[in-house]
Short mmCIF file of C-alpha atoms in Angstrom, two decimals:
data_model
loop_
_atom_site.label_atom_id
_atom_site.label_comp_id
_atom_site.label_asym_id
_atom_site.label_seq_id
_atom_site.Cartn_x
_atom_site.Cartn_y
_atom_site.Cartn_z
CA MET U 295 -41.93 -4.61 -7.22
CA THR U 296 -37.50 -3.78 -6.23
CA THR U 297 -35.28 -4.72 -3.81
CA SER U 298 -32.62 -2.11 -2.30
CA ARG U 299 -29.61 -3.31 -4.74
CA VAL U 300 -31.33 -5.71 -7.23
CA THR U 301 -34.32 -4.53 -9.58
CA ILE U 302 -36.69 -6.60 -11.92
CA ARG U 303 -34.46 -5.04 -15.12
CA ASP U 304 -31.36 -7.67 -13.54
CA VAL U 305 -33.77 -10.41 -13.59
CA ALA U 306 -35.10 -9.86 -16.79
CA ALA U 307 -31.58 -9.10 -18.39
CA ARG U 308 -30.05 -12.08 -16.64
CA ALA U 309 -33.05 -14.38 -17.56
CA GLY U 310 -32.73 -12.94 -21.23
CA VAL U 311 -36.48 -11.62 -21.23
CA SER U 312 -38.77 -8.28 -20.73
CA LYS U 313 -39.77 -6.82 -18.05
CA GLY U 314 -43.07 -7.54 -18.68
CA ALA U 315 -42.12 -11.34 -18.77
CA VAL U 316 -41.06 -10.91 -15.21
CA SER U 317 -44.37 -9.85 -13.96
CA LEU U 318 -46.22 -12.35 -15.89
CA ALA U 319 -44.32 -15.15 -14.46
CA PHE U 320 -44.37 -14.01 -10.68
CA ASN U 321 -48.19 -13.13 -11.23
CA ARG U 322 -48.80 -16.42 -12.66
CA LYS U 323 -50.25 -15.11 -16.01
CA PRO U 324 -50.57 -16.97 -19.02
CA GLY U 325 -48.74 -16.15 -22.26
CA LEU U 326 -45.05 -17.63 -21.09
CA SER U 327 -44.11 -21.19 -21.68
CA GLU U 328 -43.08 -23.07 -18.48
CA ALA U 329 -39.17 -23.40 -19.65
CA THR U 330 -39.35 -19.58 -19.76
CA ARG U 331 -41.41 -18.96 -16.11
CA GLU U 332 -38.80 -21.19 -14.82
CA ARG U 333 -35.61 -19.80 -16.31
CA ILE U 334 -36.69 -16.44 -14.49
CA PHE U 335 -37.67 -17.80 -11.41
CA THR U 336 -33.81 -19.30 -11.74
CA ALA U 337 -32.75 -15.88 -12.24
CA ALA U 338 -34.81 -14.54 -9.52
CA ARG U 339 -33.10 -17.11 -6.73
CA GLU U 340 -29.11 -16.41 -8.40
CA LEU U 341 -29.88 -12.25 -7.61
CA GLY U 342 -31.61 -13.13 -4.64
CA TRP U 343 -34.34 -10.89 -6.14
CA GLU U 344 -37.96 -11.25 -5.08
CA PRO U 345 -41.31 -9.12 -5.40
CA ASN U 346 -42.24 -6.46 -3.13
CA LEU U 347 -44.19 -8.65 0.00
CA ALA U 348 -46.51 -5.35 1.15
CA ALA U 349 -47.85 -6.10 -2.71
CA ARG U 350 -49.64 -9.07 -2.26
CA SER U 351 -51.34 -7.83 0.80
CA LEU U 352 -52.50 -11.06 2.34
CA SER U 353 -53.89 -9.85 5.64
CA SER U 354 -56.46 -8.60 3.41
CA SER U 355 -56.74 -10.31 0.84
CA ARG U 356 -58.18 -13.77 -0.11
CA VAL U 357 -56.49 -16.55 0.31
CA ASP U 358 -57.52 -19.16 -2.68
CA VAL U 359 -54.46 -21.86 -2.06
CA VAL U 360 -52.47 -23.37 0.76
CA GLY U 361 -49.71 -25.20 0.33
CA LEU U 362 -48.80 -28.26 2.28
CA ALA U 363 -45.53 -30.88 0.84
CA ILE U 364 -44.87 -34.22 2.79
CA CYS U 365 -41.75 -35.99 2.93
CA ARG U 366 -42.63 -39.63 2.32
CA PRO U 367 -43.42 -42.69 -0.60
CA ALA U 368 -46.70 -42.00 -2.05
CA ARG U 369 -47.41 -45.73 -1.77
CA MET U 370 -46.83 -45.23 1.85
CA LEU U 371 -48.74 -42.21 1.76
CA GLY U 372 -51.66 -44.05 0.43
CA LEU U 373 -51.49 -46.66 3.41
CA GLU U 374 -50.98 -43.93 6.44
CA PRO U 375 -53.72 -43.25 8.51
CA PHE U 376 -52.18 -40.30 9.63
CA TYR U 377 -51.98 -38.35 7.23
CA MET U 378 -55.23 -39.34 6.16
CA GLU U 379 -56.93 -38.40 8.89
CA PHE U 380 -54.91 -35.25 9.00
CA VAL U 381 -55.41 -33.74 5.80
CA SER U 382 -59.03 -34.73 6.65
CA GLY U 383 -58.95 -32.18 9.36
CA VAL U 384 -57.43 -29.31 7.04
CA GLU U 385 -59.40 -29.70 4.30
CA SER U 386 -62.49 -29.06 6.95
CA VAL U 387 -61.24 -25.54 7.40
CA LEU U 388 -60.38 -25.11 3.67
CA THR U 389 -63.88 -26.07 3.33
CA GLU U 390 -65.68 -23.52 5.10
CA HIS U 391 -62.76 -20.32 3.67
CA ALA U 392 -63.65 -21.65 0.07
CA CYS U 393 -60.16 -22.39 -0.19
CA SER U 394 -57.95 -25.48 -2.16
CA LEU U 395 -54.34 -26.84 -0.63
CA LEU U 396 -52.02 -27.76 -3.39
CA LEU U 397 -50.24 -31.02 -1.63
CA ARG U 398 -47.45 -32.34 -3.68
CA LEU U 399 -45.07 -35.11 -2.53
CA VAL U 400 -40.68 -34.06 -1.96
CA ARG U 401 -37.63 -35.96 -1.24
CA SER U 402 -35.79 -33.86 1.03
CA GLY U 403 -36.67 -30.59 3.34
CA GLU U 404 -33.96 -28.92 0.70
CA GLU U 405 -36.35 -30.08 -1.95
CA GLU U 406 -39.18 -28.93 -0.08
CA ALA U 407 -37.85 -25.56 0.85
CA SER U 408 -36.80 -24.43 -2.76
CA LEU U 409 -40.62 -25.24 -3.72
CA LEU U 410 -41.60 -23.12 -0.95
CA GLU U 411 -39.77 -20.71 -2.48
CA SER U 412 -41.36 -21.00 -5.94
CA TRP U 413 -44.58 -21.63 -4.71
CA TRP U 414 -44.28 -18.19 -3.12
CA ARG U 415 -42.75 -15.89 -5.39
CA GLY U 416 -44.80 -17.53 -7.77
CA ARG U 417 -47.89 -16.59 -5.82
CA GLN U 418 -49.61 -19.98 -6.29
CA ILE U 419 -50.46 -20.06 -2.41
CA GLY U 420 -51.26 -17.63 0.73
CA GLY U 421 -49.44 -19.34 3.25
CA ALA U 422 -48.47 -23.04 4.10
CA ILE U 423 -48.31 -25.78 6.36
CA LEU U 424 -45.09 -27.58 7.23
CA VAL U 425 -44.73 -30.94 9.12
CA ASP U 426 -41.94 -33.81 9.83
CA PHE U 427 -39.15 -31.79 11.28
CA ARG U 428 -35.89 -31.96 11.83
CA ALA U 429 -33.63 -30.95 13.72
CA GLY U 430 -31.87 -27.72 11.47
CA ASP U 431 -34.62 -28.22 9.59
CA PRO U 432 -33.71 -25.60 6.67
CA ARG U 433 -37.47 -25.16 5.72
CA VAL U 434 -37.30 -22.76 8.77
CA ALA U 435 -34.73 -20.78 7.37
CA ALA U 436 -36.27 -20.34 4.22
CA ALA U 437 -40.05 -19.67 5.59
CA GLU U 438 -38.48 -16.86 7.87
CA ARG U 439 -36.48 -15.19 5.13
CA LEU U 440 -39.25 -15.14 2.62
CA GLY U 441 -41.84 -13.89 5.23
CA MET U 442 -44.63 -16.26 4.33
CA PRO U 443 -46.94 -17.39 6.48
CA VAL U 444 -46.88 -20.63 7.71
CA VAL U 445 -47.98 -22.68 10.72
CA ALA U 446 -45.21 -25.59 11.74
CA VAL U 447 -46.72 -29.02 12.97
CA GLY U 448 -43.98 -29.51 15.10
CA HIS U 449 -42.21 -28.42 18.84
CA PRO U 450 -41.18 -25.31 19.02
CA SER U 451 -37.34 -26.49 19.44
CA LEU U 452 -37.41 -27.50 16.50
CA THR U 453 -39.55 -24.40 14.23
CA GLY U 454 -37.43 -21.62 15.13
CA SER U 455 -39.51 -18.07 15.23
CA LEU U 456 -42.45 -20.21 12.99
CA THR U 457 -45.95 -20.39 14.47
CA SER U 458 -46.04 -23.87 15.76
CA VAL U 459 -48.40 -26.41 16.69
CA TRP U 460 -47.62 -29.66 18.08
CA THR U 461 -47.99 -32.65 20.40
CA ASP U 462 -46.80 -33.27 23.63
CA ASP U 463 -45.33 -36.29 22.62
CA ALA U 464 -42.46 -37.11 25.51
CA THR U 465 -45.59 -37.18 28.16
CA ALA U 466 -47.60 -39.94 25.74
CA VAL U 467 -44.90 -42.14 25.80
CA THR U 468 -44.08 -41.46 29.39
CA GLU U 469 -47.74 -42.37 29.88
CA ALA U 470 -47.72 -45.58 28.01
CA VAL U 471 -44.72 -46.58 28.97
CA ARG U 472 -45.78 -46.66 32.71
CA TYR U 473 -49.50 -48.29 32.12
CA LEU U 474 -47.19 -51.34 30.77
CA ALA U 475 -45.14 -51.22 33.64
CA ALA U 476 -48.08 -50.67 36.14
CA LEU U 477 -49.27 -53.89 34.48
CA GLY U 478 -46.05 -55.84 35.34
CA HIS U 479 -44.33 -55.86 31.99
CA ARG U 480 -40.51 -55.68 32.41
CA ARG U 481 -39.16 -56.38 28.94
CA ILE U 482 -40.85 -53.83 27.44
CA ALA U 483 -39.31 -52.47 23.35
CA ARG U 484 -40.57 -50.13 21.53
CA VAL U 485 -40.73 -49.58 17.40
CA GLY U 486 -40.11 -46.17 16.73
CA GLY U 487 -40.10 -44.35 13.11
CA ALA U 488 -37.73 -42.30 11.24
CA ALA U 489 -34.88 -41.74 13.70
CA ALA U 490 -33.68 -38.01 12.21
CA LEU U 491 -37.81 -36.65 12.72
CA GLY U 492 -37.65 -34.57 15.26
CA HIS U 493 -40.65 -36.37 17.18
CA THR U 494 -39.02 -39.65 16.88
CA MET U 495 -36.44 -37.90 18.65
CA MET U 496 -38.26 -36.92 21.17
CA ARG U 497 -40.01 -40.08 21.81
CA THR U 498 -36.94 -41.86 21.77
CA ALA U 499 -35.55 -40.09 24.64
CA ALA U 500 -38.60 -40.07 26.98
CA PHE U 501 -38.79 -43.60 26.17
CA ASP U 502 -35.80 -44.67 27.69
CA ALA U 503 -35.89 -41.97 30.51
CA ALA U 504 -39.03 -43.52 31.87
CA ALA U 505 -37.34 -46.67 31.27
CA ARG U 506 -34.90 -45.65 33.20
CA ASP U 507 -36.54 -43.73 36.11
CA LEU U 508 -38.88 -47.29 36.50
CA GLY U 509 -35.34 -49.95 36.56
CA LEU U 510 -36.17 -51.40 33.37
CA ALA U 511 -33.14 -52.80 32.20
CA GLY U 512 -35.13 -55.17 29.54
CA ALA U 513 -35.93 -52.06 27.75
CA ARG U 514 -35.41 -51.79 24.11
CA GLN U 515 -36.01 -49.29 20.84
CA VAL U 516 -36.12 -49.73 16.80
CA ALA U 517 -36.15 -46.85 13.78
CA THR U 518 -38.15 -47.74 11.58
CA ASP U 519 -40.25 -45.55 8.29
CA PHE U 520 -43.53 -46.25 9.63
CA SER U 521 -44.53 -49.01 7.28
CA GLY U 522 -46.17 -52.15 7.99
CA GLU U 523 -43.05 -53.79 6.18
CA ALA U 524 -40.81 -52.63 8.73
CA GLY U 525 -43.34 -52.68 11.74
CA ALA U 526 -43.58 -56.74 10.89
CA ARG U 527 -39.62 -57.12 10.16
CA ALA U 528 -39.14 -55.29 13.72
CA THR U 529 -41.77 -57.39 15.57
CA ARG U 530 -40.17 -60.83 14.07
CA SER U 531 -37.16 -60.26 15.03
CA MET U 532 -38.19 -59.30 18.37
CA LEU U 533 -40.51 -61.61 19.15
CA ALA U 534 -37.97 -64.18 17.45
CA ALA U 535 -35.47 -63.89 20.70
CA ALA U 536 -35.90 -66.86 23.20
CA PRO U 537 -36.56 -65.61 26.75
CA PRO U 538 -35.63 -63.58 28.86
CA ASP U 539 -34.60 -61.48 25.94
CA ARG U 540 -38.29 -61.44 24.25
CA PRO U 541 -39.92 -58.82 25.51
CA THR U 542 -43.42 -58.92 27.11
CA ALA U 543 -44.94 -56.00 25.59
CA ILE U 544 -43.91 -53.40 22.70
CA VAL U 545 -45.59 -49.58 21.91
CA TYR U 546 -45.80 -48.96 18.37
CA ASP U 547 -45.31 -45.28 16.91
CA ASN U 548 -48.01 -45.93 14.60
CA ASP U 549 -51.44 -47.92 14.35
CA ILE U 550 -50.13 -49.14 10.95
CA MET U 551 -46.98 -51.24 12.21
CA ALA U 552 -49.37 -52.57 15.56
CA VAL U 553 -51.50 -54.00 12.90
CA ALA U 554 -48.81 -55.74 11.05
CA GLY U 555 -46.82 -56.77 14.60
CA LEU U 556 -50.44 -58.50 15.48
CA ALA U 557 -50.07 -60.14 12.40
CA VAL U 558 -46.24 -61.19 12.99
CA ALA U 559 -47.42 -62.52 16.96
CA ALA U 560 -50.34 -64.72 14.99
CA GLU U 561 -47.75 -66.17 12.58
CA MET U 562 -44.88 -67.03 14.91
CA GLY U 563 -47.99 -68.90 17.24
CA LEU U 564 -47.60 -65.81 19.67
CA SER U 565 -51.24 -65.23 21.92
CA VAL U 566 -52.08 -61.58 22.10
CA PRO U 567 -51.88 -60.53 24.64
CA ARG U 568 -51.00 -63.18 26.56
CA ASP U 569 -47.45 -63.86 25.51
CA VAL U 570 -47.06 -59.81 24.41
CA SER U 571 -48.93 -57.04 24.50
CA LEU U 572 -49.05 -54.04 22.14
CA LEU U 573 -49.90 -51.05 21.88
CA ALA U 574 -50.48 -48.52 19.04
CA TRP U 575 -49.89 -45.04 18.52
CA ASP U 576 -52.78 -42.59 17.11
CA ASP U 577 -56.19 -44.65 17.06
CA SER U 578 -57.89 -44.79 13.82
CA GLN U 579 -60.23 -47.13 12.71
CA LEU U 580 -57.65 -49.96 12.11
CA CYS U 581 -57.15 -50.29 16.14
CA ARG U 582 -60.79 -51.40 16.47
CA LEU U 583 -60.78 -53.86 13.16
CA THR U 584 -58.24 -56.13 14.95
CA HIS U 585 -58.49 -59.02 16.83
CA PRO U 586 -58.09 -58.63 19.59
CA THR U 587 -58.79 -54.73 19.35
CA LEU U 588 -55.61 -52.31 19.32
CA SER U 589 -54.81 -50.82 22.71
CA ALA U 590 -53.97 -47.12 21.38
CA MET U 591 -52.48 -43.88 22.63
CA SER U 592 -55.66 -42.12 20.65
CA HIS U 593 -55.24 -38.77 19.27
CA ASP U 594 -57.57 -36.52 17.50
CA VAL U 595 -55.87 -36.41 13.85
CA HIS U 596 -58.42 -34.78 12.41
CA GLY U 597 -58.74 -32.06 14.61
CA PHE U 598 -54.93 -31.38 14.88
CA GLY U 599 -55.32 -30.60 10.94
CA ALA U 600 -58.03 -28.68 11.65
CA GLU U 601 -56.51 -26.94 14.32
CA ALA U 602 -53.11 -26.47 12.06
CA ALA U 603 -55.82 -24.72 8.96
CA ARG U 604 -57.18 -22.70 11.56
CA THR U 605 -53.54 -21.77 12.90
CA LEU U 606 -52.92 -20.61 9.61
CA PHE U 607 -55.96 -18.70 8.76
CA GLY U 608 -54.47 -16.87 11.99
CA ALA U 609 -50.93 -16.25 10.82
CA ILE U 610 -52.47 -14.73 7.72
CA THR U 611 -54.80 -12.52 9.17
CA GLY U 612 -52.50 -11.37 12.31
CA ARG U 613 -55.70 -12.33 14.53
CA GLY U 614 -54.65 -15.88 15.41
CA PRO U 615 -53.79 -17.38 18.62
CA GLY U 616 -49.78 -18.00 17.77
CA SER U 617 -48.11 -21.09 18.79
CA HIS U 618 -49.90 -23.54 20.90
CA PRO U 619 -49.72 -27.63 22.02
CA VAL U 620 -53.36 -29.55 20.92
CA PRO U 621 -54.67 -32.10 23.54
CA THR U 622 -51.46 -34.92 23.91
CA PRO U 623 -53.11 -38.39 22.75
CA THR U 624 -54.50 -40.42 25.82
CA LEU U 625 -54.27 -44.13 27.19
CA THR U 626 -57.03 -45.84 25.22
CA PRO U 627 -56.92 -49.75 26.70
CA ARG U 628 -58.23 -52.12 25.05
CA GLY U 629 -57.64 -56.18 24.30
CA SER U 630 -54.25 -56.20 23.20
CA THR U 631 -52.69 -55.37 26.51
CA ALA U 632 -52.98 -57.03 29.83
CA PRO U 633 -50.50 -57.83 32.61
CA PRO U 634 -47.69 -60.60 31.53
CA LYS U 635 -47.94 -64.22 32.17
CA VAL U 636 -46.07 -65.54 35.01
#
């Protein structure tokens, strides 16, 4: 359990404990207080010491726990259909392996990178699923340095050498814009998600490119935090504009914002789809419970979560498919989209 330069004895000396205490901490054995355990982990981080990863023998041993950290407020996560469906898909595969999910909410990518290191060094997990990638994401370097098995849910341009699964968001956005343009809409807007997220950036670029190719001079976009409140505010601002600035169609980056947008249209005395067409994303059950029902870019989110979990087990055993895309979201027209009124 040594590196070439720093030994377990050095870690023990830094933390003011015995070598046996260091072993207890990294093997998650009882007999230490949490304060002592954390002091040992801190000393190891400061010295750059790790247990011998080969000793873990993950490729031939049982994996009992998989980690997943999400950088979202707890209240929003409870209301967000995407993550409820995604986690459900992950759990469906973990159940087959008699494996548990360790779920944590974090406030930043840096906090998650530190958490991953703590989980891995403490042998709390056998691998992790990483979501919501940003440009220059600190988790990429952390996972590469630790050598821990992970699957990154994000485009390869964001995930470095990590095994990744992703959807082709650019193609899906282009299909959405082209569909609305084919109906006759020239003033199309998009209510997007958090601007710093990699998949939001890709959707934004694809929307601009599609609008430019189609000559849609009235196209506009606004970034939000994915919440219903933010989606309602953005919709209200857009629909308060006087023609010809008011959009005749709006694309949303998730379904909860689209449902909020539908309520705002009713609040403002506008008819959907006669006065404005609305197009949601992900297509959870919410889209089929509204009146009118919401057109959506349909995505098998449960299947996406299941595929992420299967890919992680493949990365752990070394017998997986490697990085690959999952099916691209496809258009499902319903009652909320129609040609604009003349």
